[in-house]
């Protein structure tokens, strides 16, 4: 395993350094002697950095950087939203993040249920939901979505003596197993992964070593500044070119091999991994996080009789049937492949989950100007 030294004085948005990195990236891709080389990142924050700073224009022509299942809101599956909606419609108070309010289940989003009179609160985090439960006497269910980073916060809240009227409906997901699924997808073209720096601060980069061993594919942990992304991609293409699969940590200012042991301990004391569906992708073994038996009293699934059958009579609206979120998260389609993109589906009126959250690919692409593939413009200009 290799750690890349980072210049302490590095200015992470220095255009001259960005150009130099971009030129080296081009050389590496060129030296591979074939194109395209396709790599995937699995974090909405990486896509945001790429779109916001126009980095695709700095990528060489032979390099395809695609976004996989990197938005926790997007991958929350329809039945999980249905559980939250059914709970709310049965009169239980449900609190959740603002983004989750707009994600549709089979028939309704939590926002729709609220418009129909259900008690649904938007909170900024689990601690606000716990505070709400302390304040009022009625049951409060926190609909908890997010990857390992946010699951640690939920775990900490449950270990901090929450009130008895508080419980959690966990839709938390764990990233490393889904990389296995994407790597094994029939027709998958992905040759390496750019892993999310902040998730790796918790899990450590060592968590990717078994994956690299099994799939003979490199993983590079990268931060979120423009130079972090370019440096991470450079290492990724180098690793592909070397033919020696390895984990490379280009974010040593935050990430170690072991990660944050204390956070891991909290996470696994409260949660256990189980298999479950990710929206649009597949059943992911060990990809979902559920509360352990010790926390059964705080597990909304065990505490309430959640009956989603009342929702099954509805057919999904016609527009939803055209949504291509699943293909987008599997890395086989881009937002502009979807006929609804920017027309029937916008940030104000999202049809699919990828248009809801600021980490969703469709929302990011629309926010930063539609199809951000500036290479075509560059080609035309030359
Ligand atoms: S939770 Fe963090 S690591 Fe995961 S997709 Fe969002 S920004 Fe990236
Ligand atoms: S543009 Fe909207 S409908 Fe199309 S894939 Fe994206 S979220 Fe789904």
Short mmCIF file of C-alpha atoms and ligand atoms in Angstrom, two decimals:
data_model
loop_
_atom_site.label_atom_id
_atom_site.label_comp_id
_atom_site.label_asym_id
_atom_site.label_seq_id
_atom_site.Cartn_x
_atom_site.Cartn_y
_atom_site.Cartn_z
CA UNK A 1 0.00 0.00 0.00
CA UNK A 2 1.24 3.43 -0.81
CA UNK A 3 0.73 6.88 0.64
CA UNK A 4 1.25 9.91 -1.52
CA UNK A 5 2.99 12.77 0.20
CA UNK A 6 0.99 15.98 0.06
CA UNK A 7 2.83 19.27 0.06
CA UNK A 8 1.80 21.04 3.26
CA UNK A 9 1.83 24.30 1.37
CA UNK A 10 -0.33 22.95 -1.41
CA UNK A 11 -2.98 25.42 -2.44
CA UNK A 12 -5.84 23.20 -3.35
CA UNK A 13 -7.32 25.50 -5.95
CA UNK A 14 -4.14 26.66 -7.67
CA UNK A 15 -4.85 26.83 -11.43
CA UNK A 16 -1.19 26.35 -12.40
CA UNK A 17 -0.98 23.16 -10.35
CA UNK A 18 -4.32 22.03 -11.73
CA UNK A 19 -3.01 22.49 -15.28
CA UNK A 20 0.17 20.60 -14.42
CA UNK A 21 -1.80 17.71 -12.89
CA UNK A 22 -4.14 17.69 -15.86
CA UNK A 23 -1.17 17.47 -18.24
CA UNK A 24 0.30 14.55 -16.26
CA UNK A 25 -3.07 12.86 -16.28
CA UNK A 26 -3.23 13.23 -20.03
CA UNK A 27 0.25 11.71 -20.37
CA UNK A 28 -0.72 8.73 -18.21
CA UNK A 29 -3.92 8.09 -20.15
CA UNK A 30 -2.03 8.47 -23.41
CA UNK A 31 0.67 6.06 -22.19
CA UNK A 32 -2.04 3.46 -21.54
CA UNK A 33 -2.43 3.36 -25.29
CA UNK A 34 -6.16 2.73 -25.33
CA UNK A 35 -9.33 4.57 -24.56
CA UNK A 36 -11.59 5.11 -22.94
CA UNK A 37 -10.36 4.19 -19.52
CA UNK A 38 -13.38 4.29 -17.22
CA UNK A 39 -13.21 4.99 -13.52
CA UNK A 40 -16.00 5.51 -11.02
CA UNK A 41 -16.33 7.68 -7.97
CA UNK A 42 -18.93 6.80 -5.37
CA UNK A 43 -19.50 10.12 -3.67
CA UNK A 44 -21.81 13.01 -4.44
CA UNK A 45 -19.20 15.42 -3.10
CA UNK A 46 -16.73 14.28 -5.76
CA UNK A 47 -19.32 14.91 -8.49
CA UNK A 48 -20.02 18.32 -6.97
CA UNK A 49 -16.32 19.23 -7.04
CA UNK A 50 -16.03 18.00 -10.64
CA UNK A 51 -19.10 19.91 -11.81
CA UNK A 52 -18.60 23.04 -9.73
CA UNK A 53 -15.00 23.59 -10.79
CA UNK A 54 -15.54 22.44 -14.38
CA UNK A 55 -13.00 19.68 -13.91
CA UNK A 56 -14.33 17.54 -16.74
CA UNK A 57 -12.82 20.09 -19.07
CA UNK A 58 -9.44 19.28 -17.51
CA UNK A 59 -9.82 15.52 -17.94
CA UNK A 60 -8.08 14.00 -20.95
CA UNK A 61 -10.30 12.78 -23.76
CA UNK A 62 -9.59 9.12 -23.12
CA UNK A 63 -10.71 9.25 -19.49
CA UNK A 64 -14.32 8.67 -18.47
CA UNK A 65 -15.10 9.57 -14.87
CA UNK A 66 -18.55 8.33 -13.96
CA UNK A 67 -20.56 8.65 -10.80
CA UNK A 68 -21.85 5.54 -9.11
CA UNK A 69 -24.14 5.06 -6.13
CA UNK A 70 -22.74 8.01 -4.20
CA UNK A 71 -25.80 9.79 -2.94
CA UNK A 72 -27.41 8.35 0.19
CA UNK A 73 -30.77 9.93 -0.62
CA UNK A 74 -30.76 8.46 -4.14
CA UNK A 75 -30.05 4.91 -3.02
CA UNK A 76 -32.74 4.81 -0.32
CA UNK A 77 -35.05 2.24 -1.81
CA UNK A 78 -38.75 2.65 -2.54
CA UNK A 79 -39.91 0.17 0.17
CA UNK A 80 -37.86 2.05 2.77
CA UNK A 81 -39.59 5.32 1.86
CA UNK A 82 -42.88 3.42 1.88
CA UNK A 83 -42.24 2.31 5.47
CA UNK A 84 -41.70 5.92 6.54
CA UNK A 85 -44.76 7.10 4.61
CA UNK A 86 -46.94 4.31 6.04
CA UNK A 87 -45.77 5.15 9.58
CA UNK A 88 -46.55 8.84 9.08
CA UNK A 89 -49.94 8.06 7.56
CA UNK A 90 -50.75 5.85 10.54
CA UNK A 91 -50.39 8.89 12.82
CA UNK A 92 -46.84 8.42 14.12
CA UNK A 93 -44.63 11.54 14.05
CA UNK A 94 -41.73 11.06 11.64
CA UNK A 95 -38.70 13.34 11.49
CA UNK A 96 -36.14 13.28 8.71
CA UNK A 97 -33.68 15.29 6.62
CA UNK A 98 -35.14 17.89 4.23
CA UNK A 99 -33.99 15.99 1.14
CA UNK A 100 -35.76 12.79 2.20
CA UNK A 101 -39.01 14.69 2.36
CA UNK A 102 -39.13 14.88 -1.44
CA UNK A 103 -38.12 11.33 -2.33
CA UNK A 104 -41.06 9.34 -3.59
CA UNK A 105 -41.91 5.83 -2.49
CA UNK A 106 -44.44 3.71 -4.35
CA UNK A 107 -47.01 6.43 -4.33
CA UNK A 108 -46.10 9.26 -1.98
CA UNK A 109 -43.16 11.09 -0.51
CA UNK A 110 -43.08 12.08 3.15
CA UNK A 111 -43.76 15.61 1.89
CA UNK A 112 -46.94 14.39 0.17
CA UNK A 113 -47.98 12.61 3.36
CA UNK A 114 -47.38 15.84 5.30
CA UNK A 115 -49.53 17.78 2.83
CA UNK A 116 -52.26 15.20 3.55
CA UNK A 117 -52.00 16.01 7.27
CA UNK A 118 -49.37 13.51 8.52
CA UNK A 119 -46.97 14.69 11.25
CA UNK A 120 -43.62 14.99 9.47
CA UNK A 121 -40.80 17.20 10.74
CA UNK A 122 -37.65 18.28 8.94
CA UNK A 123 -34.55 18.09 11.12
CA UNK A 124 -30.89 18.86 10.46
CA UNK A 125 -29.70 15.74 12.20
CA UNK A 126 -30.45 13.00 14.66
CA UNK A 127 -29.75 15.18 17.71
CA UNK A 128 -32.54 17.54 16.70
CA UNK A 129 -34.93 14.59 16.41
CA UNK A 130 -33.87 13.40 19.89
CA UNK A 131 -34.42 16.92 21.26
CA UNK A 132 -37.88 16.95 19.70
CA UNK A 133 -38.70 13.63 21.37
CA UNK A 134 -37.56 15.03 24.72
CA UNK A 135 -39.73 18.08 24.25
CA UNK A 136 -42.98 16.36 23.33
CA UNK A 137 -44.40 13.23 24.84
CA UNK A 138 -45.59 11.44 21.75
CA UNK A 139 -43.45 8.91 19.85
CA UNK A 140 -40.90 10.39 17.44
CA UNK A 141 -39.40 8.21 14.72
CA UNK A 142 -36.20 9.40 13.05
CA UNK A 143 -36.11 8.18 9.43
CA UNK A 144 -32.33 7.77 9.21
CA UNK A 145 -30.68 7.75 5.81
CA UNK A 146 -27.04 8.16 4.89
CA UNK A 147 -23.83 6.20 4.67
CA UNK A 148 -21.35 5.29 7.39
CA UNK A 149 -20.56 8.94 8.07
CA UNK A 150 -24.11 9.76 9.19
CA UNK A 151 -24.75 6.30 10.67
CA UNK A 152 -22.03 7.04 13.24
CA UNK A 153 -24.03 10.09 14.38
CA UNK A 154 -27.19 7.98 14.70
CA UNK A 155 -25.23 5.37 16.67
CA UNK A 156 -23.82 8.02 19.01
CA UNK A 157 -27.33 9.38 19.67
CA UNK A 158 -28.63 5.91 20.54
CA UNK A 159 -25.72 5.33 22.93
CA UNK A 160 -26.40 8.66 24.62
CA UNK A 161 -29.49 7.64 26.55
CA UNK A 162 -32.27 8.93 24.26
CA UNK A 163 -35.82 9.28 25.64
CA UNK A 164 -38.03 6.18 25.51
CA UNK A 165 -40.43 7.80 23.02
CA UNK A 166 -37.61 8.10 20.44
CA UNK A 167 -36.90 5.44 17.82
CA UNK A 168 -35.07 5.02 14.53
CA UNK A 169 -36.24 3.70 11.17
CA UNK A 170 -32.85 2.89 9.71
CA UNK A 171 -32.25 3.24 5.98
CA UNK A 172 -28.51 3.65 6.59
CA UNK A 173 -26.23 2.08 4.03
CA UNK A 174 -22.62 0.92 3.99
CA UNK A 175 -20.54 1.79 0.92
CA UNK A 176 -17.80 -0.90 0.61
CA UNK A 177 -20.18 -3.79 -0.27
CA UNK A 178 -21.87 -1.87 -3.11
CA UNK A 179 -18.51 -1.44 -4.84
CA UNK A 180 -18.38 -5.25 -5.12
CA UNK A 181 -21.79 -5.25 -6.83
CA UNK A 182 -20.87 -2.49 -9.28
CA UNK A 183 -17.55 -4.18 -10.09
CA UNK A 184 -19.35 -7.45 -10.83
CA UNK A 185 -22.21 -6.00 -12.87
CA UNK A 186 -22.47 -7.62 -16.27
CA UNK A 187 -20.98 -5.24 -18.80
CA UNK A 188 -19.30 -3.16 -16.10
CA UNK A 189 -16.54 -1.13 -17.64
CA UNK A 190 -15.19 0.31 -14.41
CA UNK A 191 -11.44 -0.22 -14.06
CA UNK A 192 -10.88 1.52 -10.74
CA UNK A 193 -12.64 3.44 -7.98
CA UNK A 194 -12.10 6.87 -6.49
CA UNK A 195 -13.22 6.45 -2.88
CA UNK A 196 -14.69 9.21 -0.72
CA UNK A 197 -12.18 10.84 1.59
CA UNK A 198 -14.56 11.66 4.42
CA UNK A 199 -16.11 8.18 4.60
CA UNK A 200 -12.57 6.80 4.67
CA UNK A 201 -11.68 9.03 7.63
CA UNK A 202 -14.01 6.73 9.56
CA UNK A 203 -13.43 3.33 7.97
CA UNK A 204 -9.74 3.86 7.10
CA UNK A 205 -8.37 3.00 3.69
CA UNK A 206 -7.57 -0.52 4.87
CA UNK A 207 -11.27 -1.34 4.44
CA UNK A 208 -10.72 -1.43 0.65
CA UNK A 209 -7.85 -3.92 0.72
CA UNK A 210 -10.03 -7.08 0.52
CA UNK A 211 -11.93 -5.55 -2.42
CA UNK A 212 -8.71 -4.81 -4.29
CA UNK A 213 -7.49 -8.33 -3.58
CA UNK A 214 -10.72 -9.91 -4.84
CA UNK A 215 -11.36 -7.76 -7.89
CA UNK A 216 -7.77 -7.00 -8.90
CA UNK A 217 -8.84 -3.38 -9.30
CA UNK A 218 -7.24 -0.26 -7.75
CA UNK A 219 -8.96 2.04 -5.26
CA UNK A 220 -7.69 5.56 -4.61
CA UNK A 221 -8.96 7.54 -1.62
CA UNK A 222 -9.26 11.23 -2.52
CA UNK A 223 -10.35 14.50 -0.95
CA UNK A 224 -12.75 17.07 -2.40
CA UNK A 225 -10.74 20.09 -3.47
CA UNK A 226 -10.11 20.37 -7.23
CA UNK A 227 -6.46 19.39 -6.85
CA UNK A 228 -7.42 16.45 -4.61
CA UNK A 229 -9.66 15.09 -7.35
CA UNK A 230 -7.08 15.55 -10.09
CA UNK A 231 -4.30 14.05 -7.94
CA UNK A 232 -6.55 11.11 -7.04
CA UNK A 233 -7.39 10.45 -10.68
CA UNK A 234 -3.73 10.66 -11.64
CA UNK A 235 -2.87 7.99 -9.06
CA UNK A 236 -5.81 5.89 -10.20
CA UNK A 237 -4.76 5.90 -13.84
CA UNK A 238 -1.16 5.22 -12.80
CA UNK A 239 -2.31 2.24 -10.75
CA UNK A 240 -4.37 0.94 -13.70
CA UNK A 241 -1.37 1.37 -15.98
CA UNK A 242 0.97 -0.40 -13.58
CA UNK A 243 -1.29 -3.46 -13.66
CA UNK A 244 -0.65 -3.93 -9.94
CA UNK A 245 -3.94 -3.47 -8.08
CA UNK A 246 -3.51 -1.53 -4.86
CA UNK A 247 -5.09 0.94 -2.48
CA UNK A 248 -3.59 4.41 -2.68
CA UNK A 249 -4.34 7.09 -0.10
CA UNK A 250 -4.06 10.56 -1.61
CA UNK A 251 -5.81 12.13 1.38
CA UNK A 252 -3.34 11.45 4.22
CA UNK A 253 -4.11 14.80 5.84
CA UNK A 254 -7.38 13.19 7.00
CA UNK A 255 -7.28 9.45 6.29
CA UNK A 256 -5.21 6.71 7.89
CA UNK A 257 -5.15 2.97 7.22
CA UNK A 258 -7.06 2.22 10.43
CA UNK A 259 -9.46 5.14 10.31
CA UNK A 260 -11.31 6.46 13.33
CA UNK A 261 -11.44 3.47 15.69
CA UNK A 262 -13.76 5.17 18.16
CA UNK A 263 -16.30 5.97 15.43
CA UNK A 264 -16.09 2.40 14.09
CA UNK A 265 -16.68 1.06 17.57
CA UNK A 266 -19.83 3.20 17.97
CA UNK A 267 -21.04 2.18 14.50
CA UNK A 268 -20.71 -1.57 15.00
CA UNK A 269 -21.95 -1.53 18.60
CA UNK A 270 -25.28 -0.18 17.40
CA UNK A 271 -25.61 -1.50 13.83
CA UNK A 272 -25.19 -4.81 12.07
CA UNK A 273 -24.86 -5.15 8.30
CA UNK A 274 -27.61 -6.98 6.47
CA UNK A 275 -28.39 -7.52 2.81
CA UNK A 276 -30.96 -5.27 1.19
CA UNK A 277 -31.87 -3.41 -1.95
CA UNK A 278 -30.34 -0.12 -3.03
CA UNK A 279 -32.65 1.91 -5.23
CA UNK A 280 -32.11 1.10 -8.85
CA UNK A 281 -29.05 -1.03 -8.27
CA UNK A 282 -29.61 -4.45 -6.78
CA UNK A 283 -29.73 -6.45 -3.62
CA UNK A 284 -26.46 -5.59 -1.89
CA UNK A 285 -25.22 -8.21 0.59
CA UNK A 286 -24.21 -6.45 3.83
CA UNK A 287 -25.07 -3.10 2.24
CA UNK A 288 -27.76 -2.02 4.74
CA UNK A 289 -27.33 -1.16 8.40
CA UNK A 290 -29.93 -2.33 10.91
CA UNK A 291 -30.10 -1.88 14.67
CA UNK A 292 -28.71 -4.72 16.76
CA UNK A 293 -30.95 -6.61 19.21
CA UNK A 294 -29.60 -4.57 22.14
CA UNK A 295 -31.32 -1.55 20.61
CA UNK A 296 -34.60 -3.27 19.76
CA UNK A 297 -36.50 -0.82 21.96
CA UNK A 298 -35.34 1.99 19.70
CA UNK A 299 -36.00 0.14 16.46
CA UNK A 300 -39.14 1.55 14.83
CA UNK A 301 -39.51 -1.63 12.74
CA UNK A 302 -39.83 -3.74 15.88
CA UNK A 303 -41.76 -1.21 17.86
CA UNK A 304 -44.53 -0.37 15.42
CA UNK A 305 -46.61 -2.52 13.18
CA UNK A 306 -45.64 -0.86 9.90
CA UNK A 307 -48.19 -1.84 7.28
CA UNK A 308 -47.16 -0.74 3.80
CA UNK A 309 -49.74 -2.89 2.03
CA UNK A 310 -52.15 0.06 1.79
CA UNK A 311 -49.69 1.66 -0.66
CA UNK A 312 -49.45 -1.27 -3.04
CA UNK A 313 -52.68 -0.56 -4.85
CA UNK A 314 -51.18 2.47 -6.53
CA UNK A 315 -49.32 2.27 -9.81
CA UNK A 316 -46.27 4.53 -9.95
CA UNK A 317 -47.04 7.71 -11.88
CA UNK A 318 -46.22 7.52 -15.61
CA UNK A 319 -43.31 9.96 -15.44
CA UNK A 320 -41.65 7.94 -12.69
CA UNK A 321 -41.61 4.92 -14.98
CA UNK A 322 -39.34 6.84 -17.37
CA UNK A 323 -36.82 7.82 -14.68
CA UNK A 324 -33.34 6.39 -15.27
CA UNK A 325 -31.92 6.85 -11.78
CA UNK A 326 -31.06 3.16 -11.53
CA UNK A 327 -28.90 3.21 -14.65
CA UNK A 328 -27.29 6.45 -13.56
CA UNK A 329 -26.26 5.04 -10.21
CA UNK A 330 -24.94 1.88 -11.85
CA UNK A 331 -22.78 4.10 -14.05
CA UNK A 332 -24.35 3.01 -17.35
CA UNK A 333 -26.28 6.21 -18.13
CA UNK A 334 -25.80 9.94 -17.70
CA UNK A 335 -28.51 12.41 -16.65
CA UNK A 336 -28.71 13.73 -20.20
CA UNK A 337 -29.66 10.22 -21.36
CA UNK A 338 -32.94 10.70 -19.49
CA UNK A 339 -35.64 12.32 -21.59
CA UNK A 340 -37.08 14.05 -18.51
CA UNK A 341 -33.83 15.77 -17.50
CA UNK A 342 -34.33 19.52 -17.13
CA UNK A 343 -37.80 19.32 -18.68
CA UNK A 344 -40.38 17.40 -16.69
CA UNK A 345 -37.74 16.69 -14.01
CA UNK A 346 -36.16 19.72 -12.32
CA UNK A 347 -34.90 20.63 -8.85
CA UNK A 348 -38.23 22.30 -8.09
CA UNK A 349 -40.24 19.33 -9.29
CA UNK A 350 -38.01 16.25 -9.06
CA UNK A 351 -39.38 13.09 -10.64
CA UNK A 352 -36.61 10.76 -9.52
CA UNK A 353 -34.40 10.57 -6.45
CA UNK A 354 -31.25 11.69 -8.33
CA UNK A 355 -32.81 15.14 -8.79
CA UNK A 356 -33.62 15.65 -5.10
CA UNK A 357 -30.44 15.87 -3.08
CA UNK A 358 -27.50 18.19 -3.62
CA UNK A 359 -25.45 14.97 -3.89
CA UNK A 360 -27.64 13.51 -6.66
CA UNK A 361 -26.05 13.40 -10.10
CA UNK A 362 -29.05 14.85 -11.95
CA UNK A 363 -29.38 17.74 -9.51
CA UNK A 364 -25.63 18.46 -9.69
CA UNK A 365 -25.58 18.39 -13.49
CA UNK A 366 -28.62 20.65 -13.72
CA UNK A 367 -27.24 23.07 -11.11
CA UNK A 368 -23.94 23.42 -12.92
CA UNK A 369 -25.25 23.90 -16.41
CA UNK A 370 -26.68 20.72 -17.86
CA UNK A 371 -24.24 18.44 -19.56
CA UNK A 372 -20.84 19.43 -18.17
CA UNK A 373 -18.81 17.50 -20.73
CA UNK A 374 -16.79 20.42 -21.99
CA UNK A 375 -14.47 18.17 -23.95
CA UNK A 376 -16.87 18.31 -26.87
CA UNK A 377 -16.68 22.09 -26.84
CA UNK A 378 -12.89 21.91 -26.69
CA UNK A 379 -12.85 19.49 -29.60
CA UNK A 380 -15.06 21.74 -31.67
CA UNK A 381 -12.90 24.77 -30.89
CA UNK A 382 -9.66 23.07 -31.92
S1 LIG B 1 -22.36 10.94 2.75
FE1 LIG B 1 -20.38 11.88 2.42
S2 LIG B 1 -19.17 10.24 1.51
FE2 LIG B 1 -21.26 9.65 1.31
S3 LIG B 1 -21.90 10.44 -0.70
FE3 LIG B 1 -22.46 11.98 0.77
S4 LIG B 1 -20.73 13.32 0.76
FE4 LIG B 1 -20.01 11.46 -0.16
S1 LIG B 2 -33.55 13.45 -14.78
FE1 LIG B 2 -35.05 12.99 -13.16
S2 LIG B 2 -36.27 11.37 -13.97
FE2 LIG B 2 -34.41 11.44 -15.19
S3 LIG B 2 -32.98 10.01 -14.20
FE3 LIG B 2 -32.62 12.01 -13.33
S4 LIG B 2 -33.91 12.05 -11.49
FE4 LIG B 2 -34.66 10.38 -12.75
#
